């Protein structure tokens, strides 16, 4: 079955065709560069841009993939968590298409789609495992006993890791989105130049906190007479190291505590080279197998939604026109 995946939960309009046998058949994304000038995603602007982009992206993807609408066997759409207006555009489009083509439509939890992006390299997930989900809105640790069975065991108390990257980049005048900008600036800086705080490291739970780090960076920057390029590079490298340290330590502690031999990364921040390097090294030290999604499937994309939807559709699920959106909430188990 060819599945259409639709992702419009934040600022990217991304569609893809996927089939369990062939993998990703075609994909197309329209990025919304308009938010750059505001230094963050403006929800109303994002939903209007989705309305403008969605149909042209769909038509272009069909011709690029050599497919007709009738070739679509089922539809999956991110229906939450995310920006309500943005989600509504994708979900309304998915329902209209399902109705007109008489095909099943399923809502996909955006975080489950990120987790399953790890299968887009053609390798089936190995379970039981711990998954570190790090995106612009989430920083969570999930215990995944099998695909479809998830238990939230750690969460951020305040900012998400991606949000910390974005806010620190803004403080340093590095632009939006902040994660890639910090990673780039950090390349010429020293990770040990400034000893930024790592919160809650001695506590035995698997929760995170990044708001103290953001404040520490602001106070450090305000204390400088001039924020030169070398200072920016050192702050970027040191802040990145503090975020990565906290993420890696808690993930390894979680895996050890639950005796899990597989660790998966997921979400936009999973694209961070230093996080991938350090988590992989630390997993190796404890003989835990480390896995990460292909770089191009770390940030939001329609392929991960289609891949997740294919699993739900294979169970015979059809949400029909009842499908609705939601703004927050953890991944729920379905097996
Ligand atoms: O998963 P995603 O595309 O959207 C959400 O669901 O939030 O994640 C976006 C987040 C942004 O905060 C962005 O700064 C961060 O992922 N990000 C990175 C990198 N690439 C994207 N953070 C650190 N290093 C990167 N290379
Ligand atoms: Zn995401």
CSV table of C-alpha atoms and ligand atoms in Angstrom, one decimal:
chain,number,residue,atom,x,y,z
A,1,UNK,CA,0.0,0.0,0.0
A,2,UNK,CA,1.3,3.5,-0.9
A,3,UNK,CA,0.8,5.8,2.1
A,4,UNK,CA,0.7,9.6,1.9
A,5,UNK,CA,2.3,11.3,5.0
A,6,UNK,CA,1.4,14.9,5.8
A,7,UNK,CA,3.4,17.0,8.3
A,8,UNK,CA,2.2,20.5,9.1
A,9,UNK,CA,2.6,20.6,12.9
A,10,UNK,CA,4.9,23.6,13.0
A,11,UNK,CA,6.5,25.6,10.2
A,12,UNK,CA,7.4,23.0,7.5
A,13,UNK,CA,4.8,21.8,5.0
A,14,UNK,CA,6.2,18.3,4.2
A,15,UNK,CA,4.6,15.5,2.3
A,16,UNK,CA,5.9,12.1,1.4
A,17,UNK,CA,4.9,8.8,-0.2
A,18,UNK,CA,6.0,5.6,1.6
A,19,UNK,CA,5.3,1.9,1.2
A,20,UNK,CA,6.4,-0.7,3.7
A,21,UNK,CA,8.0,-2.7,0.9
A,22,UNK,CA,9.7,0.1,-1.1
A,23,UNK,CA,10.4,2.7,1.7
A,24,UNK,CA,10.3,6.4,0.7
A,25,UNK,CA,8.9,6.8,-2.8
A,26,UNK,CA,9.0,10.5,-3.0
A,27,UNK,CA,9.1,13.5,-0.6
A,28,UNK,CA,8.7,17.3,-0.9
A,29,UNK,CA,9.0,20.0,1.8
A,30,UNK,CA,8.2,23.7,1.6
A,31,UNK,CA,10.2,25.5,4.4
A,32,UNK,CA,8.7,28.8,5.8
A,33,UNK,CA,11.7,31.1,5.8
A,34,UNK,CA,9.3,34.0,6.6
A,35,UNK,CA,9.7,33.3,10.3
A,36,UNK,CA,13.5,34.2,10.3
A,37,UNK,CA,12.8,37.9,10.5
A,38,UNK,CA,10.8,37.4,13.7
A,39,UNK,CA,13.4,35.2,15.3
A,40,UNK,CA,10.8,32.4,15.9
A,41,UNK,CA,7.7,30.7,14.5
A,42,UNK,CA,4.6,33.0,14.4
A,43,UNK,CA,1.7,30.6,14.6
A,44,UNK,CA,-0.8,32.6,12.6
A,45,UNK,CA,1.8,33.2,9.8
A,46,UNK,CA,2.6,29.5,9.9
A,47,UNK,CA,-0.9,28.3,9.4
A,48,UNK,CA,-1.5,30.8,6.5
A,49,UNK,CA,1.6,29.6,4.8
A,50,UNK,CA,0.5,26.0,5.1
A,51,UNK,CA,-2.8,26.9,3.4
A,52,UNK,CA,-0.9,28.5,0.6
A,53,UNK,CA,1.7,25.7,0.2
A,54,UNK,CA,-0.1,22.5,0.8
A,55,UNK,CA,-2.0,21.9,-2.5
A,56,UNK,CA,1.0,23.0,-4.7
A,57,UNK,CA,3.3,20.7,-2.7
A,58,UNK,CA,0.9,17.8,-3.1
A,59,UNK,CA,0.5,18.3,-6.8
A,60,UNK,CA,4.3,18.7,-7.3
A,61,UNK,CA,4.9,15.6,-5.3
A,62,UNK,CA,2.4,13.5,-7.3
A,63,UNK,CA,4.1,14.5,-10.6
A,64,UNK,CA,7.6,14.1,-9.2
A,65,UNK,CA,6.7,10.6,-8.0
A,66,UNK,CA,4.8,9.6,-11.1
A,67,UNK,CA,1.7,8.9,-9.1
A,68,UNK,CA,-2.0,9.7,-9.5
A,69,UNK,CA,-4.2,10.5,-6.4
A,70,UNK,CA,-6.0,7.1,-7.0
A,71,UNK,CA,-2.6,5.3,-6.3
A,72,UNK,CA,-2.8,6.5,-2.7
A,73,UNK,CA,-3.9,3.5,-0.5
A,74,UNK,CA,-4.1,5.4,2.8
A,75,UNK,CA,-3.3,8.7,4.4
A,76,UNK,CA,-1.5,9.6,7.6
A,77,UNK,CA,-1.3,13.1,9.1
A,78,UNK,CA,0.4,14.6,12.2
A,79,UNK,CA,-2.6,15.6,14.4
A,80,UNK,CA,-0.6,16.7,17.4
A,81,UNK,CA,1.2,17.9,19.5
A,82,UNK,CA,1.9,21.2,17.7
A,83,UNK,CA,0.5,24.5,16.7
A,84,UNK,CA,-3.3,24.2,16.6
A,85,UNK,CA,-3.8,26.3,13.4
A,86,UNK,CA,-1.0,24.6,11.6
A,87,UNK,CA,-2.3,21.1,12.5
A,88,UNK,CA,-5.8,22.0,11.4
A,89,UNK,CA,-4.6,22.8,7.9
A,90,UNK,CA,-3.0,19.4,7.5
A,91,UNK,CA,-5.8,17.4,9.1
A,92,UNK,CA,-8.5,19.2,7.1
A,93,UNK,CA,-6.6,18.5,3.9
A,94,UNK,CA,-6.1,14.8,4.9
A,95,UNK,CA,-9.8,14.3,5.7
A,96,UNK,CA,-10.9,16.0,2.5
A,97,UNK,CA,-8.6,13.8,0.5
A,98,UNK,CA,-9.6,10.6,2.3
A,99,UNK,CA,-13.3,11.4,1.8
A,100,UNK,CA,-12.9,12.1,-1.9
A,101,UNK,CA,-10.7,9.1,-2.6
A,102,UNK,CA,-12.6,6.8,-0.2
A,103,UNK,CA,-9.4,5.8,1.5
A,104,UNK,CA,-8.6,5.4,5.3
A,105,UNK,CA,-7.0,8.3,7.2
A,106,UNK,CA,-5.1,8.0,10.5
A,107,UNK,CA,-3.9,10.7,12.9
A,108,UNK,CA,-0.2,10.2,13.8
A,109,UNK,CA,1.3,11.5,17.1
A,110,UNK,CA,4.2,13.7,15.9
A,111,UNK,CA,6.6,12.3,18.5
A,112,UNK,CA,5.8,8.7,17.5
A,113,UNK,CA,6.6,9.8,13.9
A,114,UNK,CA,10.0,11.2,15.1
A,115,UNK,CA,10.7,7.9,16.9
A,116,UNK,CA,9.8,5.8,13.8
A,117,UNK,CA,12.0,8.0,11.6
A,118,UNK,CA,14.7,5.6,12.8
A,119,UNK,CA,13.3,3.0,10.4
A,120,UNK,CA,13.7,5.2,7.3
A,121,UNK,CA,17.1,3.7,6.8
A,122,UNK,CA,15.4,0.4,6.1
A,123,UNK,CA,16.4,-1.1,9.5
A,124,UNK,CA,13.6,-2.3,11.8
A,125,UNK,CA,13.6,-0.9,15.4
A,126,UNK,CA,15.3,-3.1,18.0
A,127,UNK,CA,13.4,-3.2,21.2
A,128,UNK,CA,13.2,-2.9,24.2
A,129,UNK,CA,15.0,0.4,24.0
A,130,UNK,CA,15.2,3.9,25.5
A,131,UNK,CA,14.4,6.8,23.1
A,132,UNK,CA,15.7,10.3,23.7
A,133,UNK,CA,13.2,12.7,21.9
A,134,UNK,CA,14.8,16.1,21.5
A,135,UNK,CA,13.0,18.7,19.4
A,136,UNK,CA,11.9,22.4,19.5
A,137,UNK,CA,9.0,21.5,21.8
A,138,UNK,CA,10.0,18.3,23.6
A,139,UNK,CA,12.8,16.7,25.6
A,140,UNK,CA,11.6,13.3,26.8
A,141,UNK,CA,12.9,9.9,27.6
A,142,UNK,CA,10.6,7.0,26.5
A,143,UNK,CA,10.9,3.4,27.4
A,144,UNK,CA,9.8,1.6,24.2
A,145,UNK,CA,9.1,-2.1,25.0
A,146,UNK,CA,8.1,-2.7,21.4
A,147,UNK,CA,6.9,-0.5,18.5
A,148,UNK,CA,3.6,0.9,19.6
A,149,UNK,CA,4.2,0.5,23.3
A,150,UNK,CA,5.8,3.6,25.0
A,151,UNK,CA,6.2,4.8,28.6
A,152,UNK,CA,7.3,8.3,29.3
A,153,UNK,CA,10.0,8.1,32.0
A,154,UNK,CA,11.6,11.5,31.8
A,155,UNK,CA,10.6,15.0,30.7
A,156,UNK,CA,11.8,18.6,30.8
A,157,UNK,CA,10.6,20.7,33.6
A,158,UNK,CA,10.8,23.9,31.6
A,159,UNK,CA,12.5,24.6,28.2
A,160,UNK,CA,13.0,21.8,25.6
A,161,UNK,CA,16.6,21.2,24.3
A,162,UNK,CA,15.8,22.7,20.9
A,163,UNK,CA,14.2,25.7,22.6
A,164,UNK,CA,17.4,26.2,24.6
A,165,UNK,CA,19.4,26.1,21.4
A,166,UNK,CA,17.0,28.6,19.8
A,167,UNK,CA,17.0,31.0,22.7
A,168,UNK,CA,20.8,30.9,23.2
A,169,UNK,CA,21.3,31.5,19.5
A,170,UNK,CA,18.9,34.5,19.7
A,171,UNK,CA,20.9,35.9,22.7
A,172,UNK,CA,24.1,35.6,20.6
A,173,UNK,CA,22.5,37.1,17.5
A,174,UNK,CA,23.0,33.9,15.5
A,175,UNK,CA,19.6,33.7,13.8
A,176,UNK,CA,16.8,31.1,13.6
A,177,UNK,CA,16.6,28.2,13.9
A,178,UNK,CA,19.2,28.3,16.6
A,179,UNK,CA,20.4,24.7,16.7
A,180,UNK,CA,22.3,24.5,13.4
A,181,UNK,CA,23.6,28.1,14.0
A,182,UNK,CA,25.0,27.2,17.4
A,183,UNK,CA,26.5,24.0,16.1
A,184,UNK,CA,28.2,26.0,13.3
A,185,UNK,CA,29.5,28.7,15.6
A,186,UNK,CA,30.7,26.1,18.1
A,187,UNK,CA,33.1,24.6,15.6
A,188,UNK,CA,35.7,27.3,16.2
A,189,UNK,CA,35.1,27.7,19.9
A,190,UNK,CA,36.2,25.8,23.0
A,191,UNK,CA,33.6,23.6,24.8
A,192,UNK,CA,35.5,24.2,28.1
A,193,UNK,CA,35.8,28.0,27.8
A,194,UNK,CA,32.8,28.6,30.1
A,195,UNK,CA,31.6,26.2,32.8
A,196,UNK,CA,27.8,26.5,32.3
A,197,UNK,CA,25.5,24.7,34.7
A,198,UNK,CA,24.2,21.1,34.1
A,199,UNK,CA,20.9,21.0,36.0
A,200,UNK,CA,19.6,18.1,38.2
A,201,UNK,CA,22.6,15.8,37.4
A,202,UNK,CA,22.8,14.3,40.9
A,203,UNK,CA,19.2,13.5,41.2
A,204,UNK,CA,18.0,10.0,40.3
A,205,UNK,CA,15.1,10.8,38.1
A,206,UNK,CA,15.3,11.2,34.3
A,207,UNK,CA,14.0,14.8,34.0
A,208,UNK,CA,15.7,17.8,32.5
A,209,UNK,CA,15.9,21.5,33.0
A,210,UNK,CA,17.4,24.0,30.6
A,211,UNK,CA,16.1,27.4,31.8
A,212,UNK,CA,19.0,27.9,34.2
A,213,UNK,CA,21.5,27.4,31.4
A,214,UNK,CA,19.7,30.1,29.3
A,215,UNK,CA,19.9,32.5,32.2
A,216,UNK,CA,23.6,31.7,32.8
A,217,UNK,CA,24.4,32.4,29.2
A,218,UNK,CA,22.5,35.7,29.3
A,219,UNK,CA,24.4,36.8,32.4
A,220,UNK,CA,27.7,35.8,30.9
A,221,UNK,CA,27.0,37.7,27.7
A,222,UNK,CA,25.8,40.8,29.5
A,223,UNK,CA,29.1,40.7,31.6
A,224,UNK,CA,31.3,41.0,28.5
A,225,UNK,CA,32.4,44.5,27.3
A,226,UNK,CA,32.2,43.4,23.7
A,227,UNK,CA,30.8,40.1,22.3
A,228,UNK,CA,33.5,39.3,19.7
A,229,UNK,CA,33.3,36.4,17.3
A,230,UNK,CA,35.8,34.3,19.4
A,231,UNK,CA,33.6,34.9,22.5
A,232,UNK,CA,30.5,34.0,20.6
A,233,UNK,CA,32.2,30.8,19.4
A,234,UNK,CA,33.3,29.9,22.9
A,235,UNK,CA,29.8,30.5,24.4
A,236,UNK,CA,28.2,28.5,21.6
A,237,UNK,CA,30.6,25.6,22.1
A,238,UNK,CA,30.3,25.6,25.9
A,239,UNK,CA,26.5,26.0,25.9
A,240,UNK,CA,26.2,23.1,23.4
A,241,UNK,CA,28.4,21.0,25.5
A,242,UNK,CA,26.3,21.7,28.6
A,243,UNK,CA,23.1,20.7,26.8
A,244,UNK,CA,24.7,17.6,25.3
A,245,UNK,CA,26.2,16.5,28.6
A,246,UNK,CA,22.8,16.7,30.4
A,247,UNK,CA,21.1,14.8,27.6
A,248,UNK,CA,23.7,12.1,27.4
A,249,UNK,CA,24.1,11.5,31.1
A,250,UNK,CA,20.4,11.1,31.8
A,251,UNK,CA,19.9,8.9,28.7
A,252,UNK,CA,22.7,6.5,29.8
A,253,UNK,CA,21.5,6.5,33.4
A,254,UNK,CA,18.0,5.7,32.1
A,255,UNK,CA,19.2,2.8,29.9
A,256,UNK,CA,21.2,1.4,32.8
A,257,UNK,CA,18.5,1.7,35.3
A,258,UNK,CA,15.9,-0.2,33.1
A,259,UNK,CA,18.6,-2.6,31.8
A,260,UNK,CA,17.9,-1.5,28.2
A,261,UNK,CA,20.6,-2.4,25.6
A,262,UNK,CA,19.4,-0.1,22.8
A,263,UNK,CA,19.4,3.7,22.7
A,264,UNK,CA,17.6,5.7,20.0
A,265,UNK,CA,17.8,9.4,19.2
A,266,UNK,CA,14.8,11.3,17.7
A,267,UNK,CA,13.7,14.8,16.9
A,268,UNK,CA,15.3,17.9,15.3
A,269,UNK,CA,18.1,18.2,17.9
A,270,UNK,CA,19.1,14.6,16.9
A,271,UNK,CA,20.8,16.3,13.9
A,272,UNK,CA,23.4,17.8,16.3
A,273,UNK,CA,26.8,16.3,15.5
A,274,UNK,CA,28.2,16.7,19.0
A,275,UNK,CA,25.1,15.0,20.5
A,276,UNK,CA,25.4,12.1,18.1
A,277,UNK,CA,29.2,11.8,18.7
A,278,UNK,CA,29.0,11.9,22.5
A,279,UNK,CA,25.9,9.7,22.9
A,280,UNK,CA,27.5,7.1,20.6
A,281,UNK,CA,30.8,7.2,22.5
A,282,UNK,CA,29.1,6.8,25.9
A,283,UNK,CA,26.8,4.0,24.7
A,284,UNK,CA,29.9,2.2,23.5
A,285,UNK,CA,31.5,2.5,26.9
A,286,UNK,CA,28.6,0.7,28.5
A,287,UNK,CA,28.1,-1.8,25.7
A,288,UNK,CA,24.7,-0.2,24.7
A,289,UNK,CA,23.9,-0.1,21.0
A,290,UNK,CA,23.4,3.4,19.8
A,291,UNK,CA,21.0,4.3,16.9
A,292,UNK,CA,20.1,7.7,15.3
A,293,UNK,CA,17.9,8.6,12.3
A,294,UNK,CA,19.4,9.6,9.0
A,295,UNK,CA,20.4,13.3,9.2
A,296,UNK,CA,17.8,14.4,6.7
A,297,UNK,CA,15.0,12.8,8.7
A,298,UNK,CA,15.8,14.4,12.1
A,299,UNK,CA,13.9,17.6,11.6
A,300,UNK,CA,10.1,17.5,10.7
A,301,UNK,CA,9.3,15.6,7.6
A,302,UNK,CA,6.4,13.9,5.9
A,303,UNK,CA,8.3,10.6,5.4
A,304,UNK,CA,8.3,9.8,9.2
A,305,UNK,CA,4.6,10.5,9.3
A,306,UNK,CA,3.9,8.2,6.4
A,307,UNK,CA,6.1,5.5,7.9
A,308,UNK,CA,4.3,5.7,11.2
A,309,UNK,CA,0.9,5.8,9.5
A,310,UNK,CA,1.7,2.6,7.5
A,311,UNK,CA,1.9,0.7,10.8
A,312,UNK,CA,-1.4,2.0,12.0
A,313,UNK,CA,-3.1,1.4,8.7
A,314,UNK,CA,-1.8,-2.1,8.7
A,315,UNK,CA,-3.8,-2.7,11.9
A,316,UNK,CA,-7.0,-1.7,10.0
A,317,UNK,CA,-7.3,1.6,11.7
A,318,UNK,CA,-9.4,4.4,10.1
A,319,UNK,CA,-10.1,7.6,12.0
A,320,UNK,CA,-12.5,8.8,9.3
A,321,UNK,CA,-13.9,12.3,9.6
A,322,UNK,CA,-13.9,12.2,13.4
A,323,UNK,CA,-10.1,12.8,13.3
A,324,UNK,CA,-9.3,15.9,15.4
A,325,UNK,CA,-6.1,17.8,16.5
A,326,UNK,CA,-4.5,18.2,19.9
A,327,UNK,CA,-1.9,20.6,21.2
A,328,UNK,CA,-0.1,18.6,23.8
A,329,UNK,CA,0.3,15.1,25.4
A,330,UNK,CA,2.7,12.2,25.4
A,331,UNK,CA,2.7,9.3,22.9
A,332,UNK,CA,0.1,6.8,23.9
A,333,UNK,CA,0.5,3.0,23.4
A,334,UNK,CA,-1.5,1.2,20.8
A,335,UNK,CA,-0.4,-2.4,21.1
B,1,LIG,O1,11.7,18.2,15.4
B,1,LIG,P1,11.8,19.6,14.9
B,1,LIG,O2,12.1,19.8,13.4
B,1,LIG,O3,10.5,20.4,15.2
B,1,LIG,C1,9.8,20.2,16.3
B,1,LIG,O4,9.0,19.2,16.4
B,1,LIG,O5,10.0,21.0,17.3
B,1,LIG,O6,12.9,20.3,15.8
B,1,LIG,C2,13.3,21.6,15.6
B,1,LIG,C3,14.4,21.9,16.6
B,1,LIG,C4,14.7,23.4,16.7
B,1,LIG,O7,14.7,23.9,18.0
B,1,LIG,C5,16.1,23.5,16.1
B,1,LIG,O8,16.9,24.5,16.6
B,1,LIG,C6,16.7,22.1,16.5
B,1,LIG,O9,15.6,21.2,16.3
B,1,LIG,N1,17.8,21.7,15.7
B,1,LIG,C7,19.0,21.5,16.1
B,1,LIG,C8,19.8,21.2,15.0
B,1,LIG,N2,19.0,21.1,13.9
B,1,LIG,C9,17.8,21.4,14.3
B,1,LIG,N3,19.5,21.6,17.4
B,1,LIG,C10,20.9,21.4,17.5
B,1,LIG,N4,21.7,21.1,16.5
B,1,LIG,C11,21.2,21.0,15.3
B,1,LIG,N5,22.1,20.7,14.3
B,2,LIG,ZN1,9.2,17.6,15.3
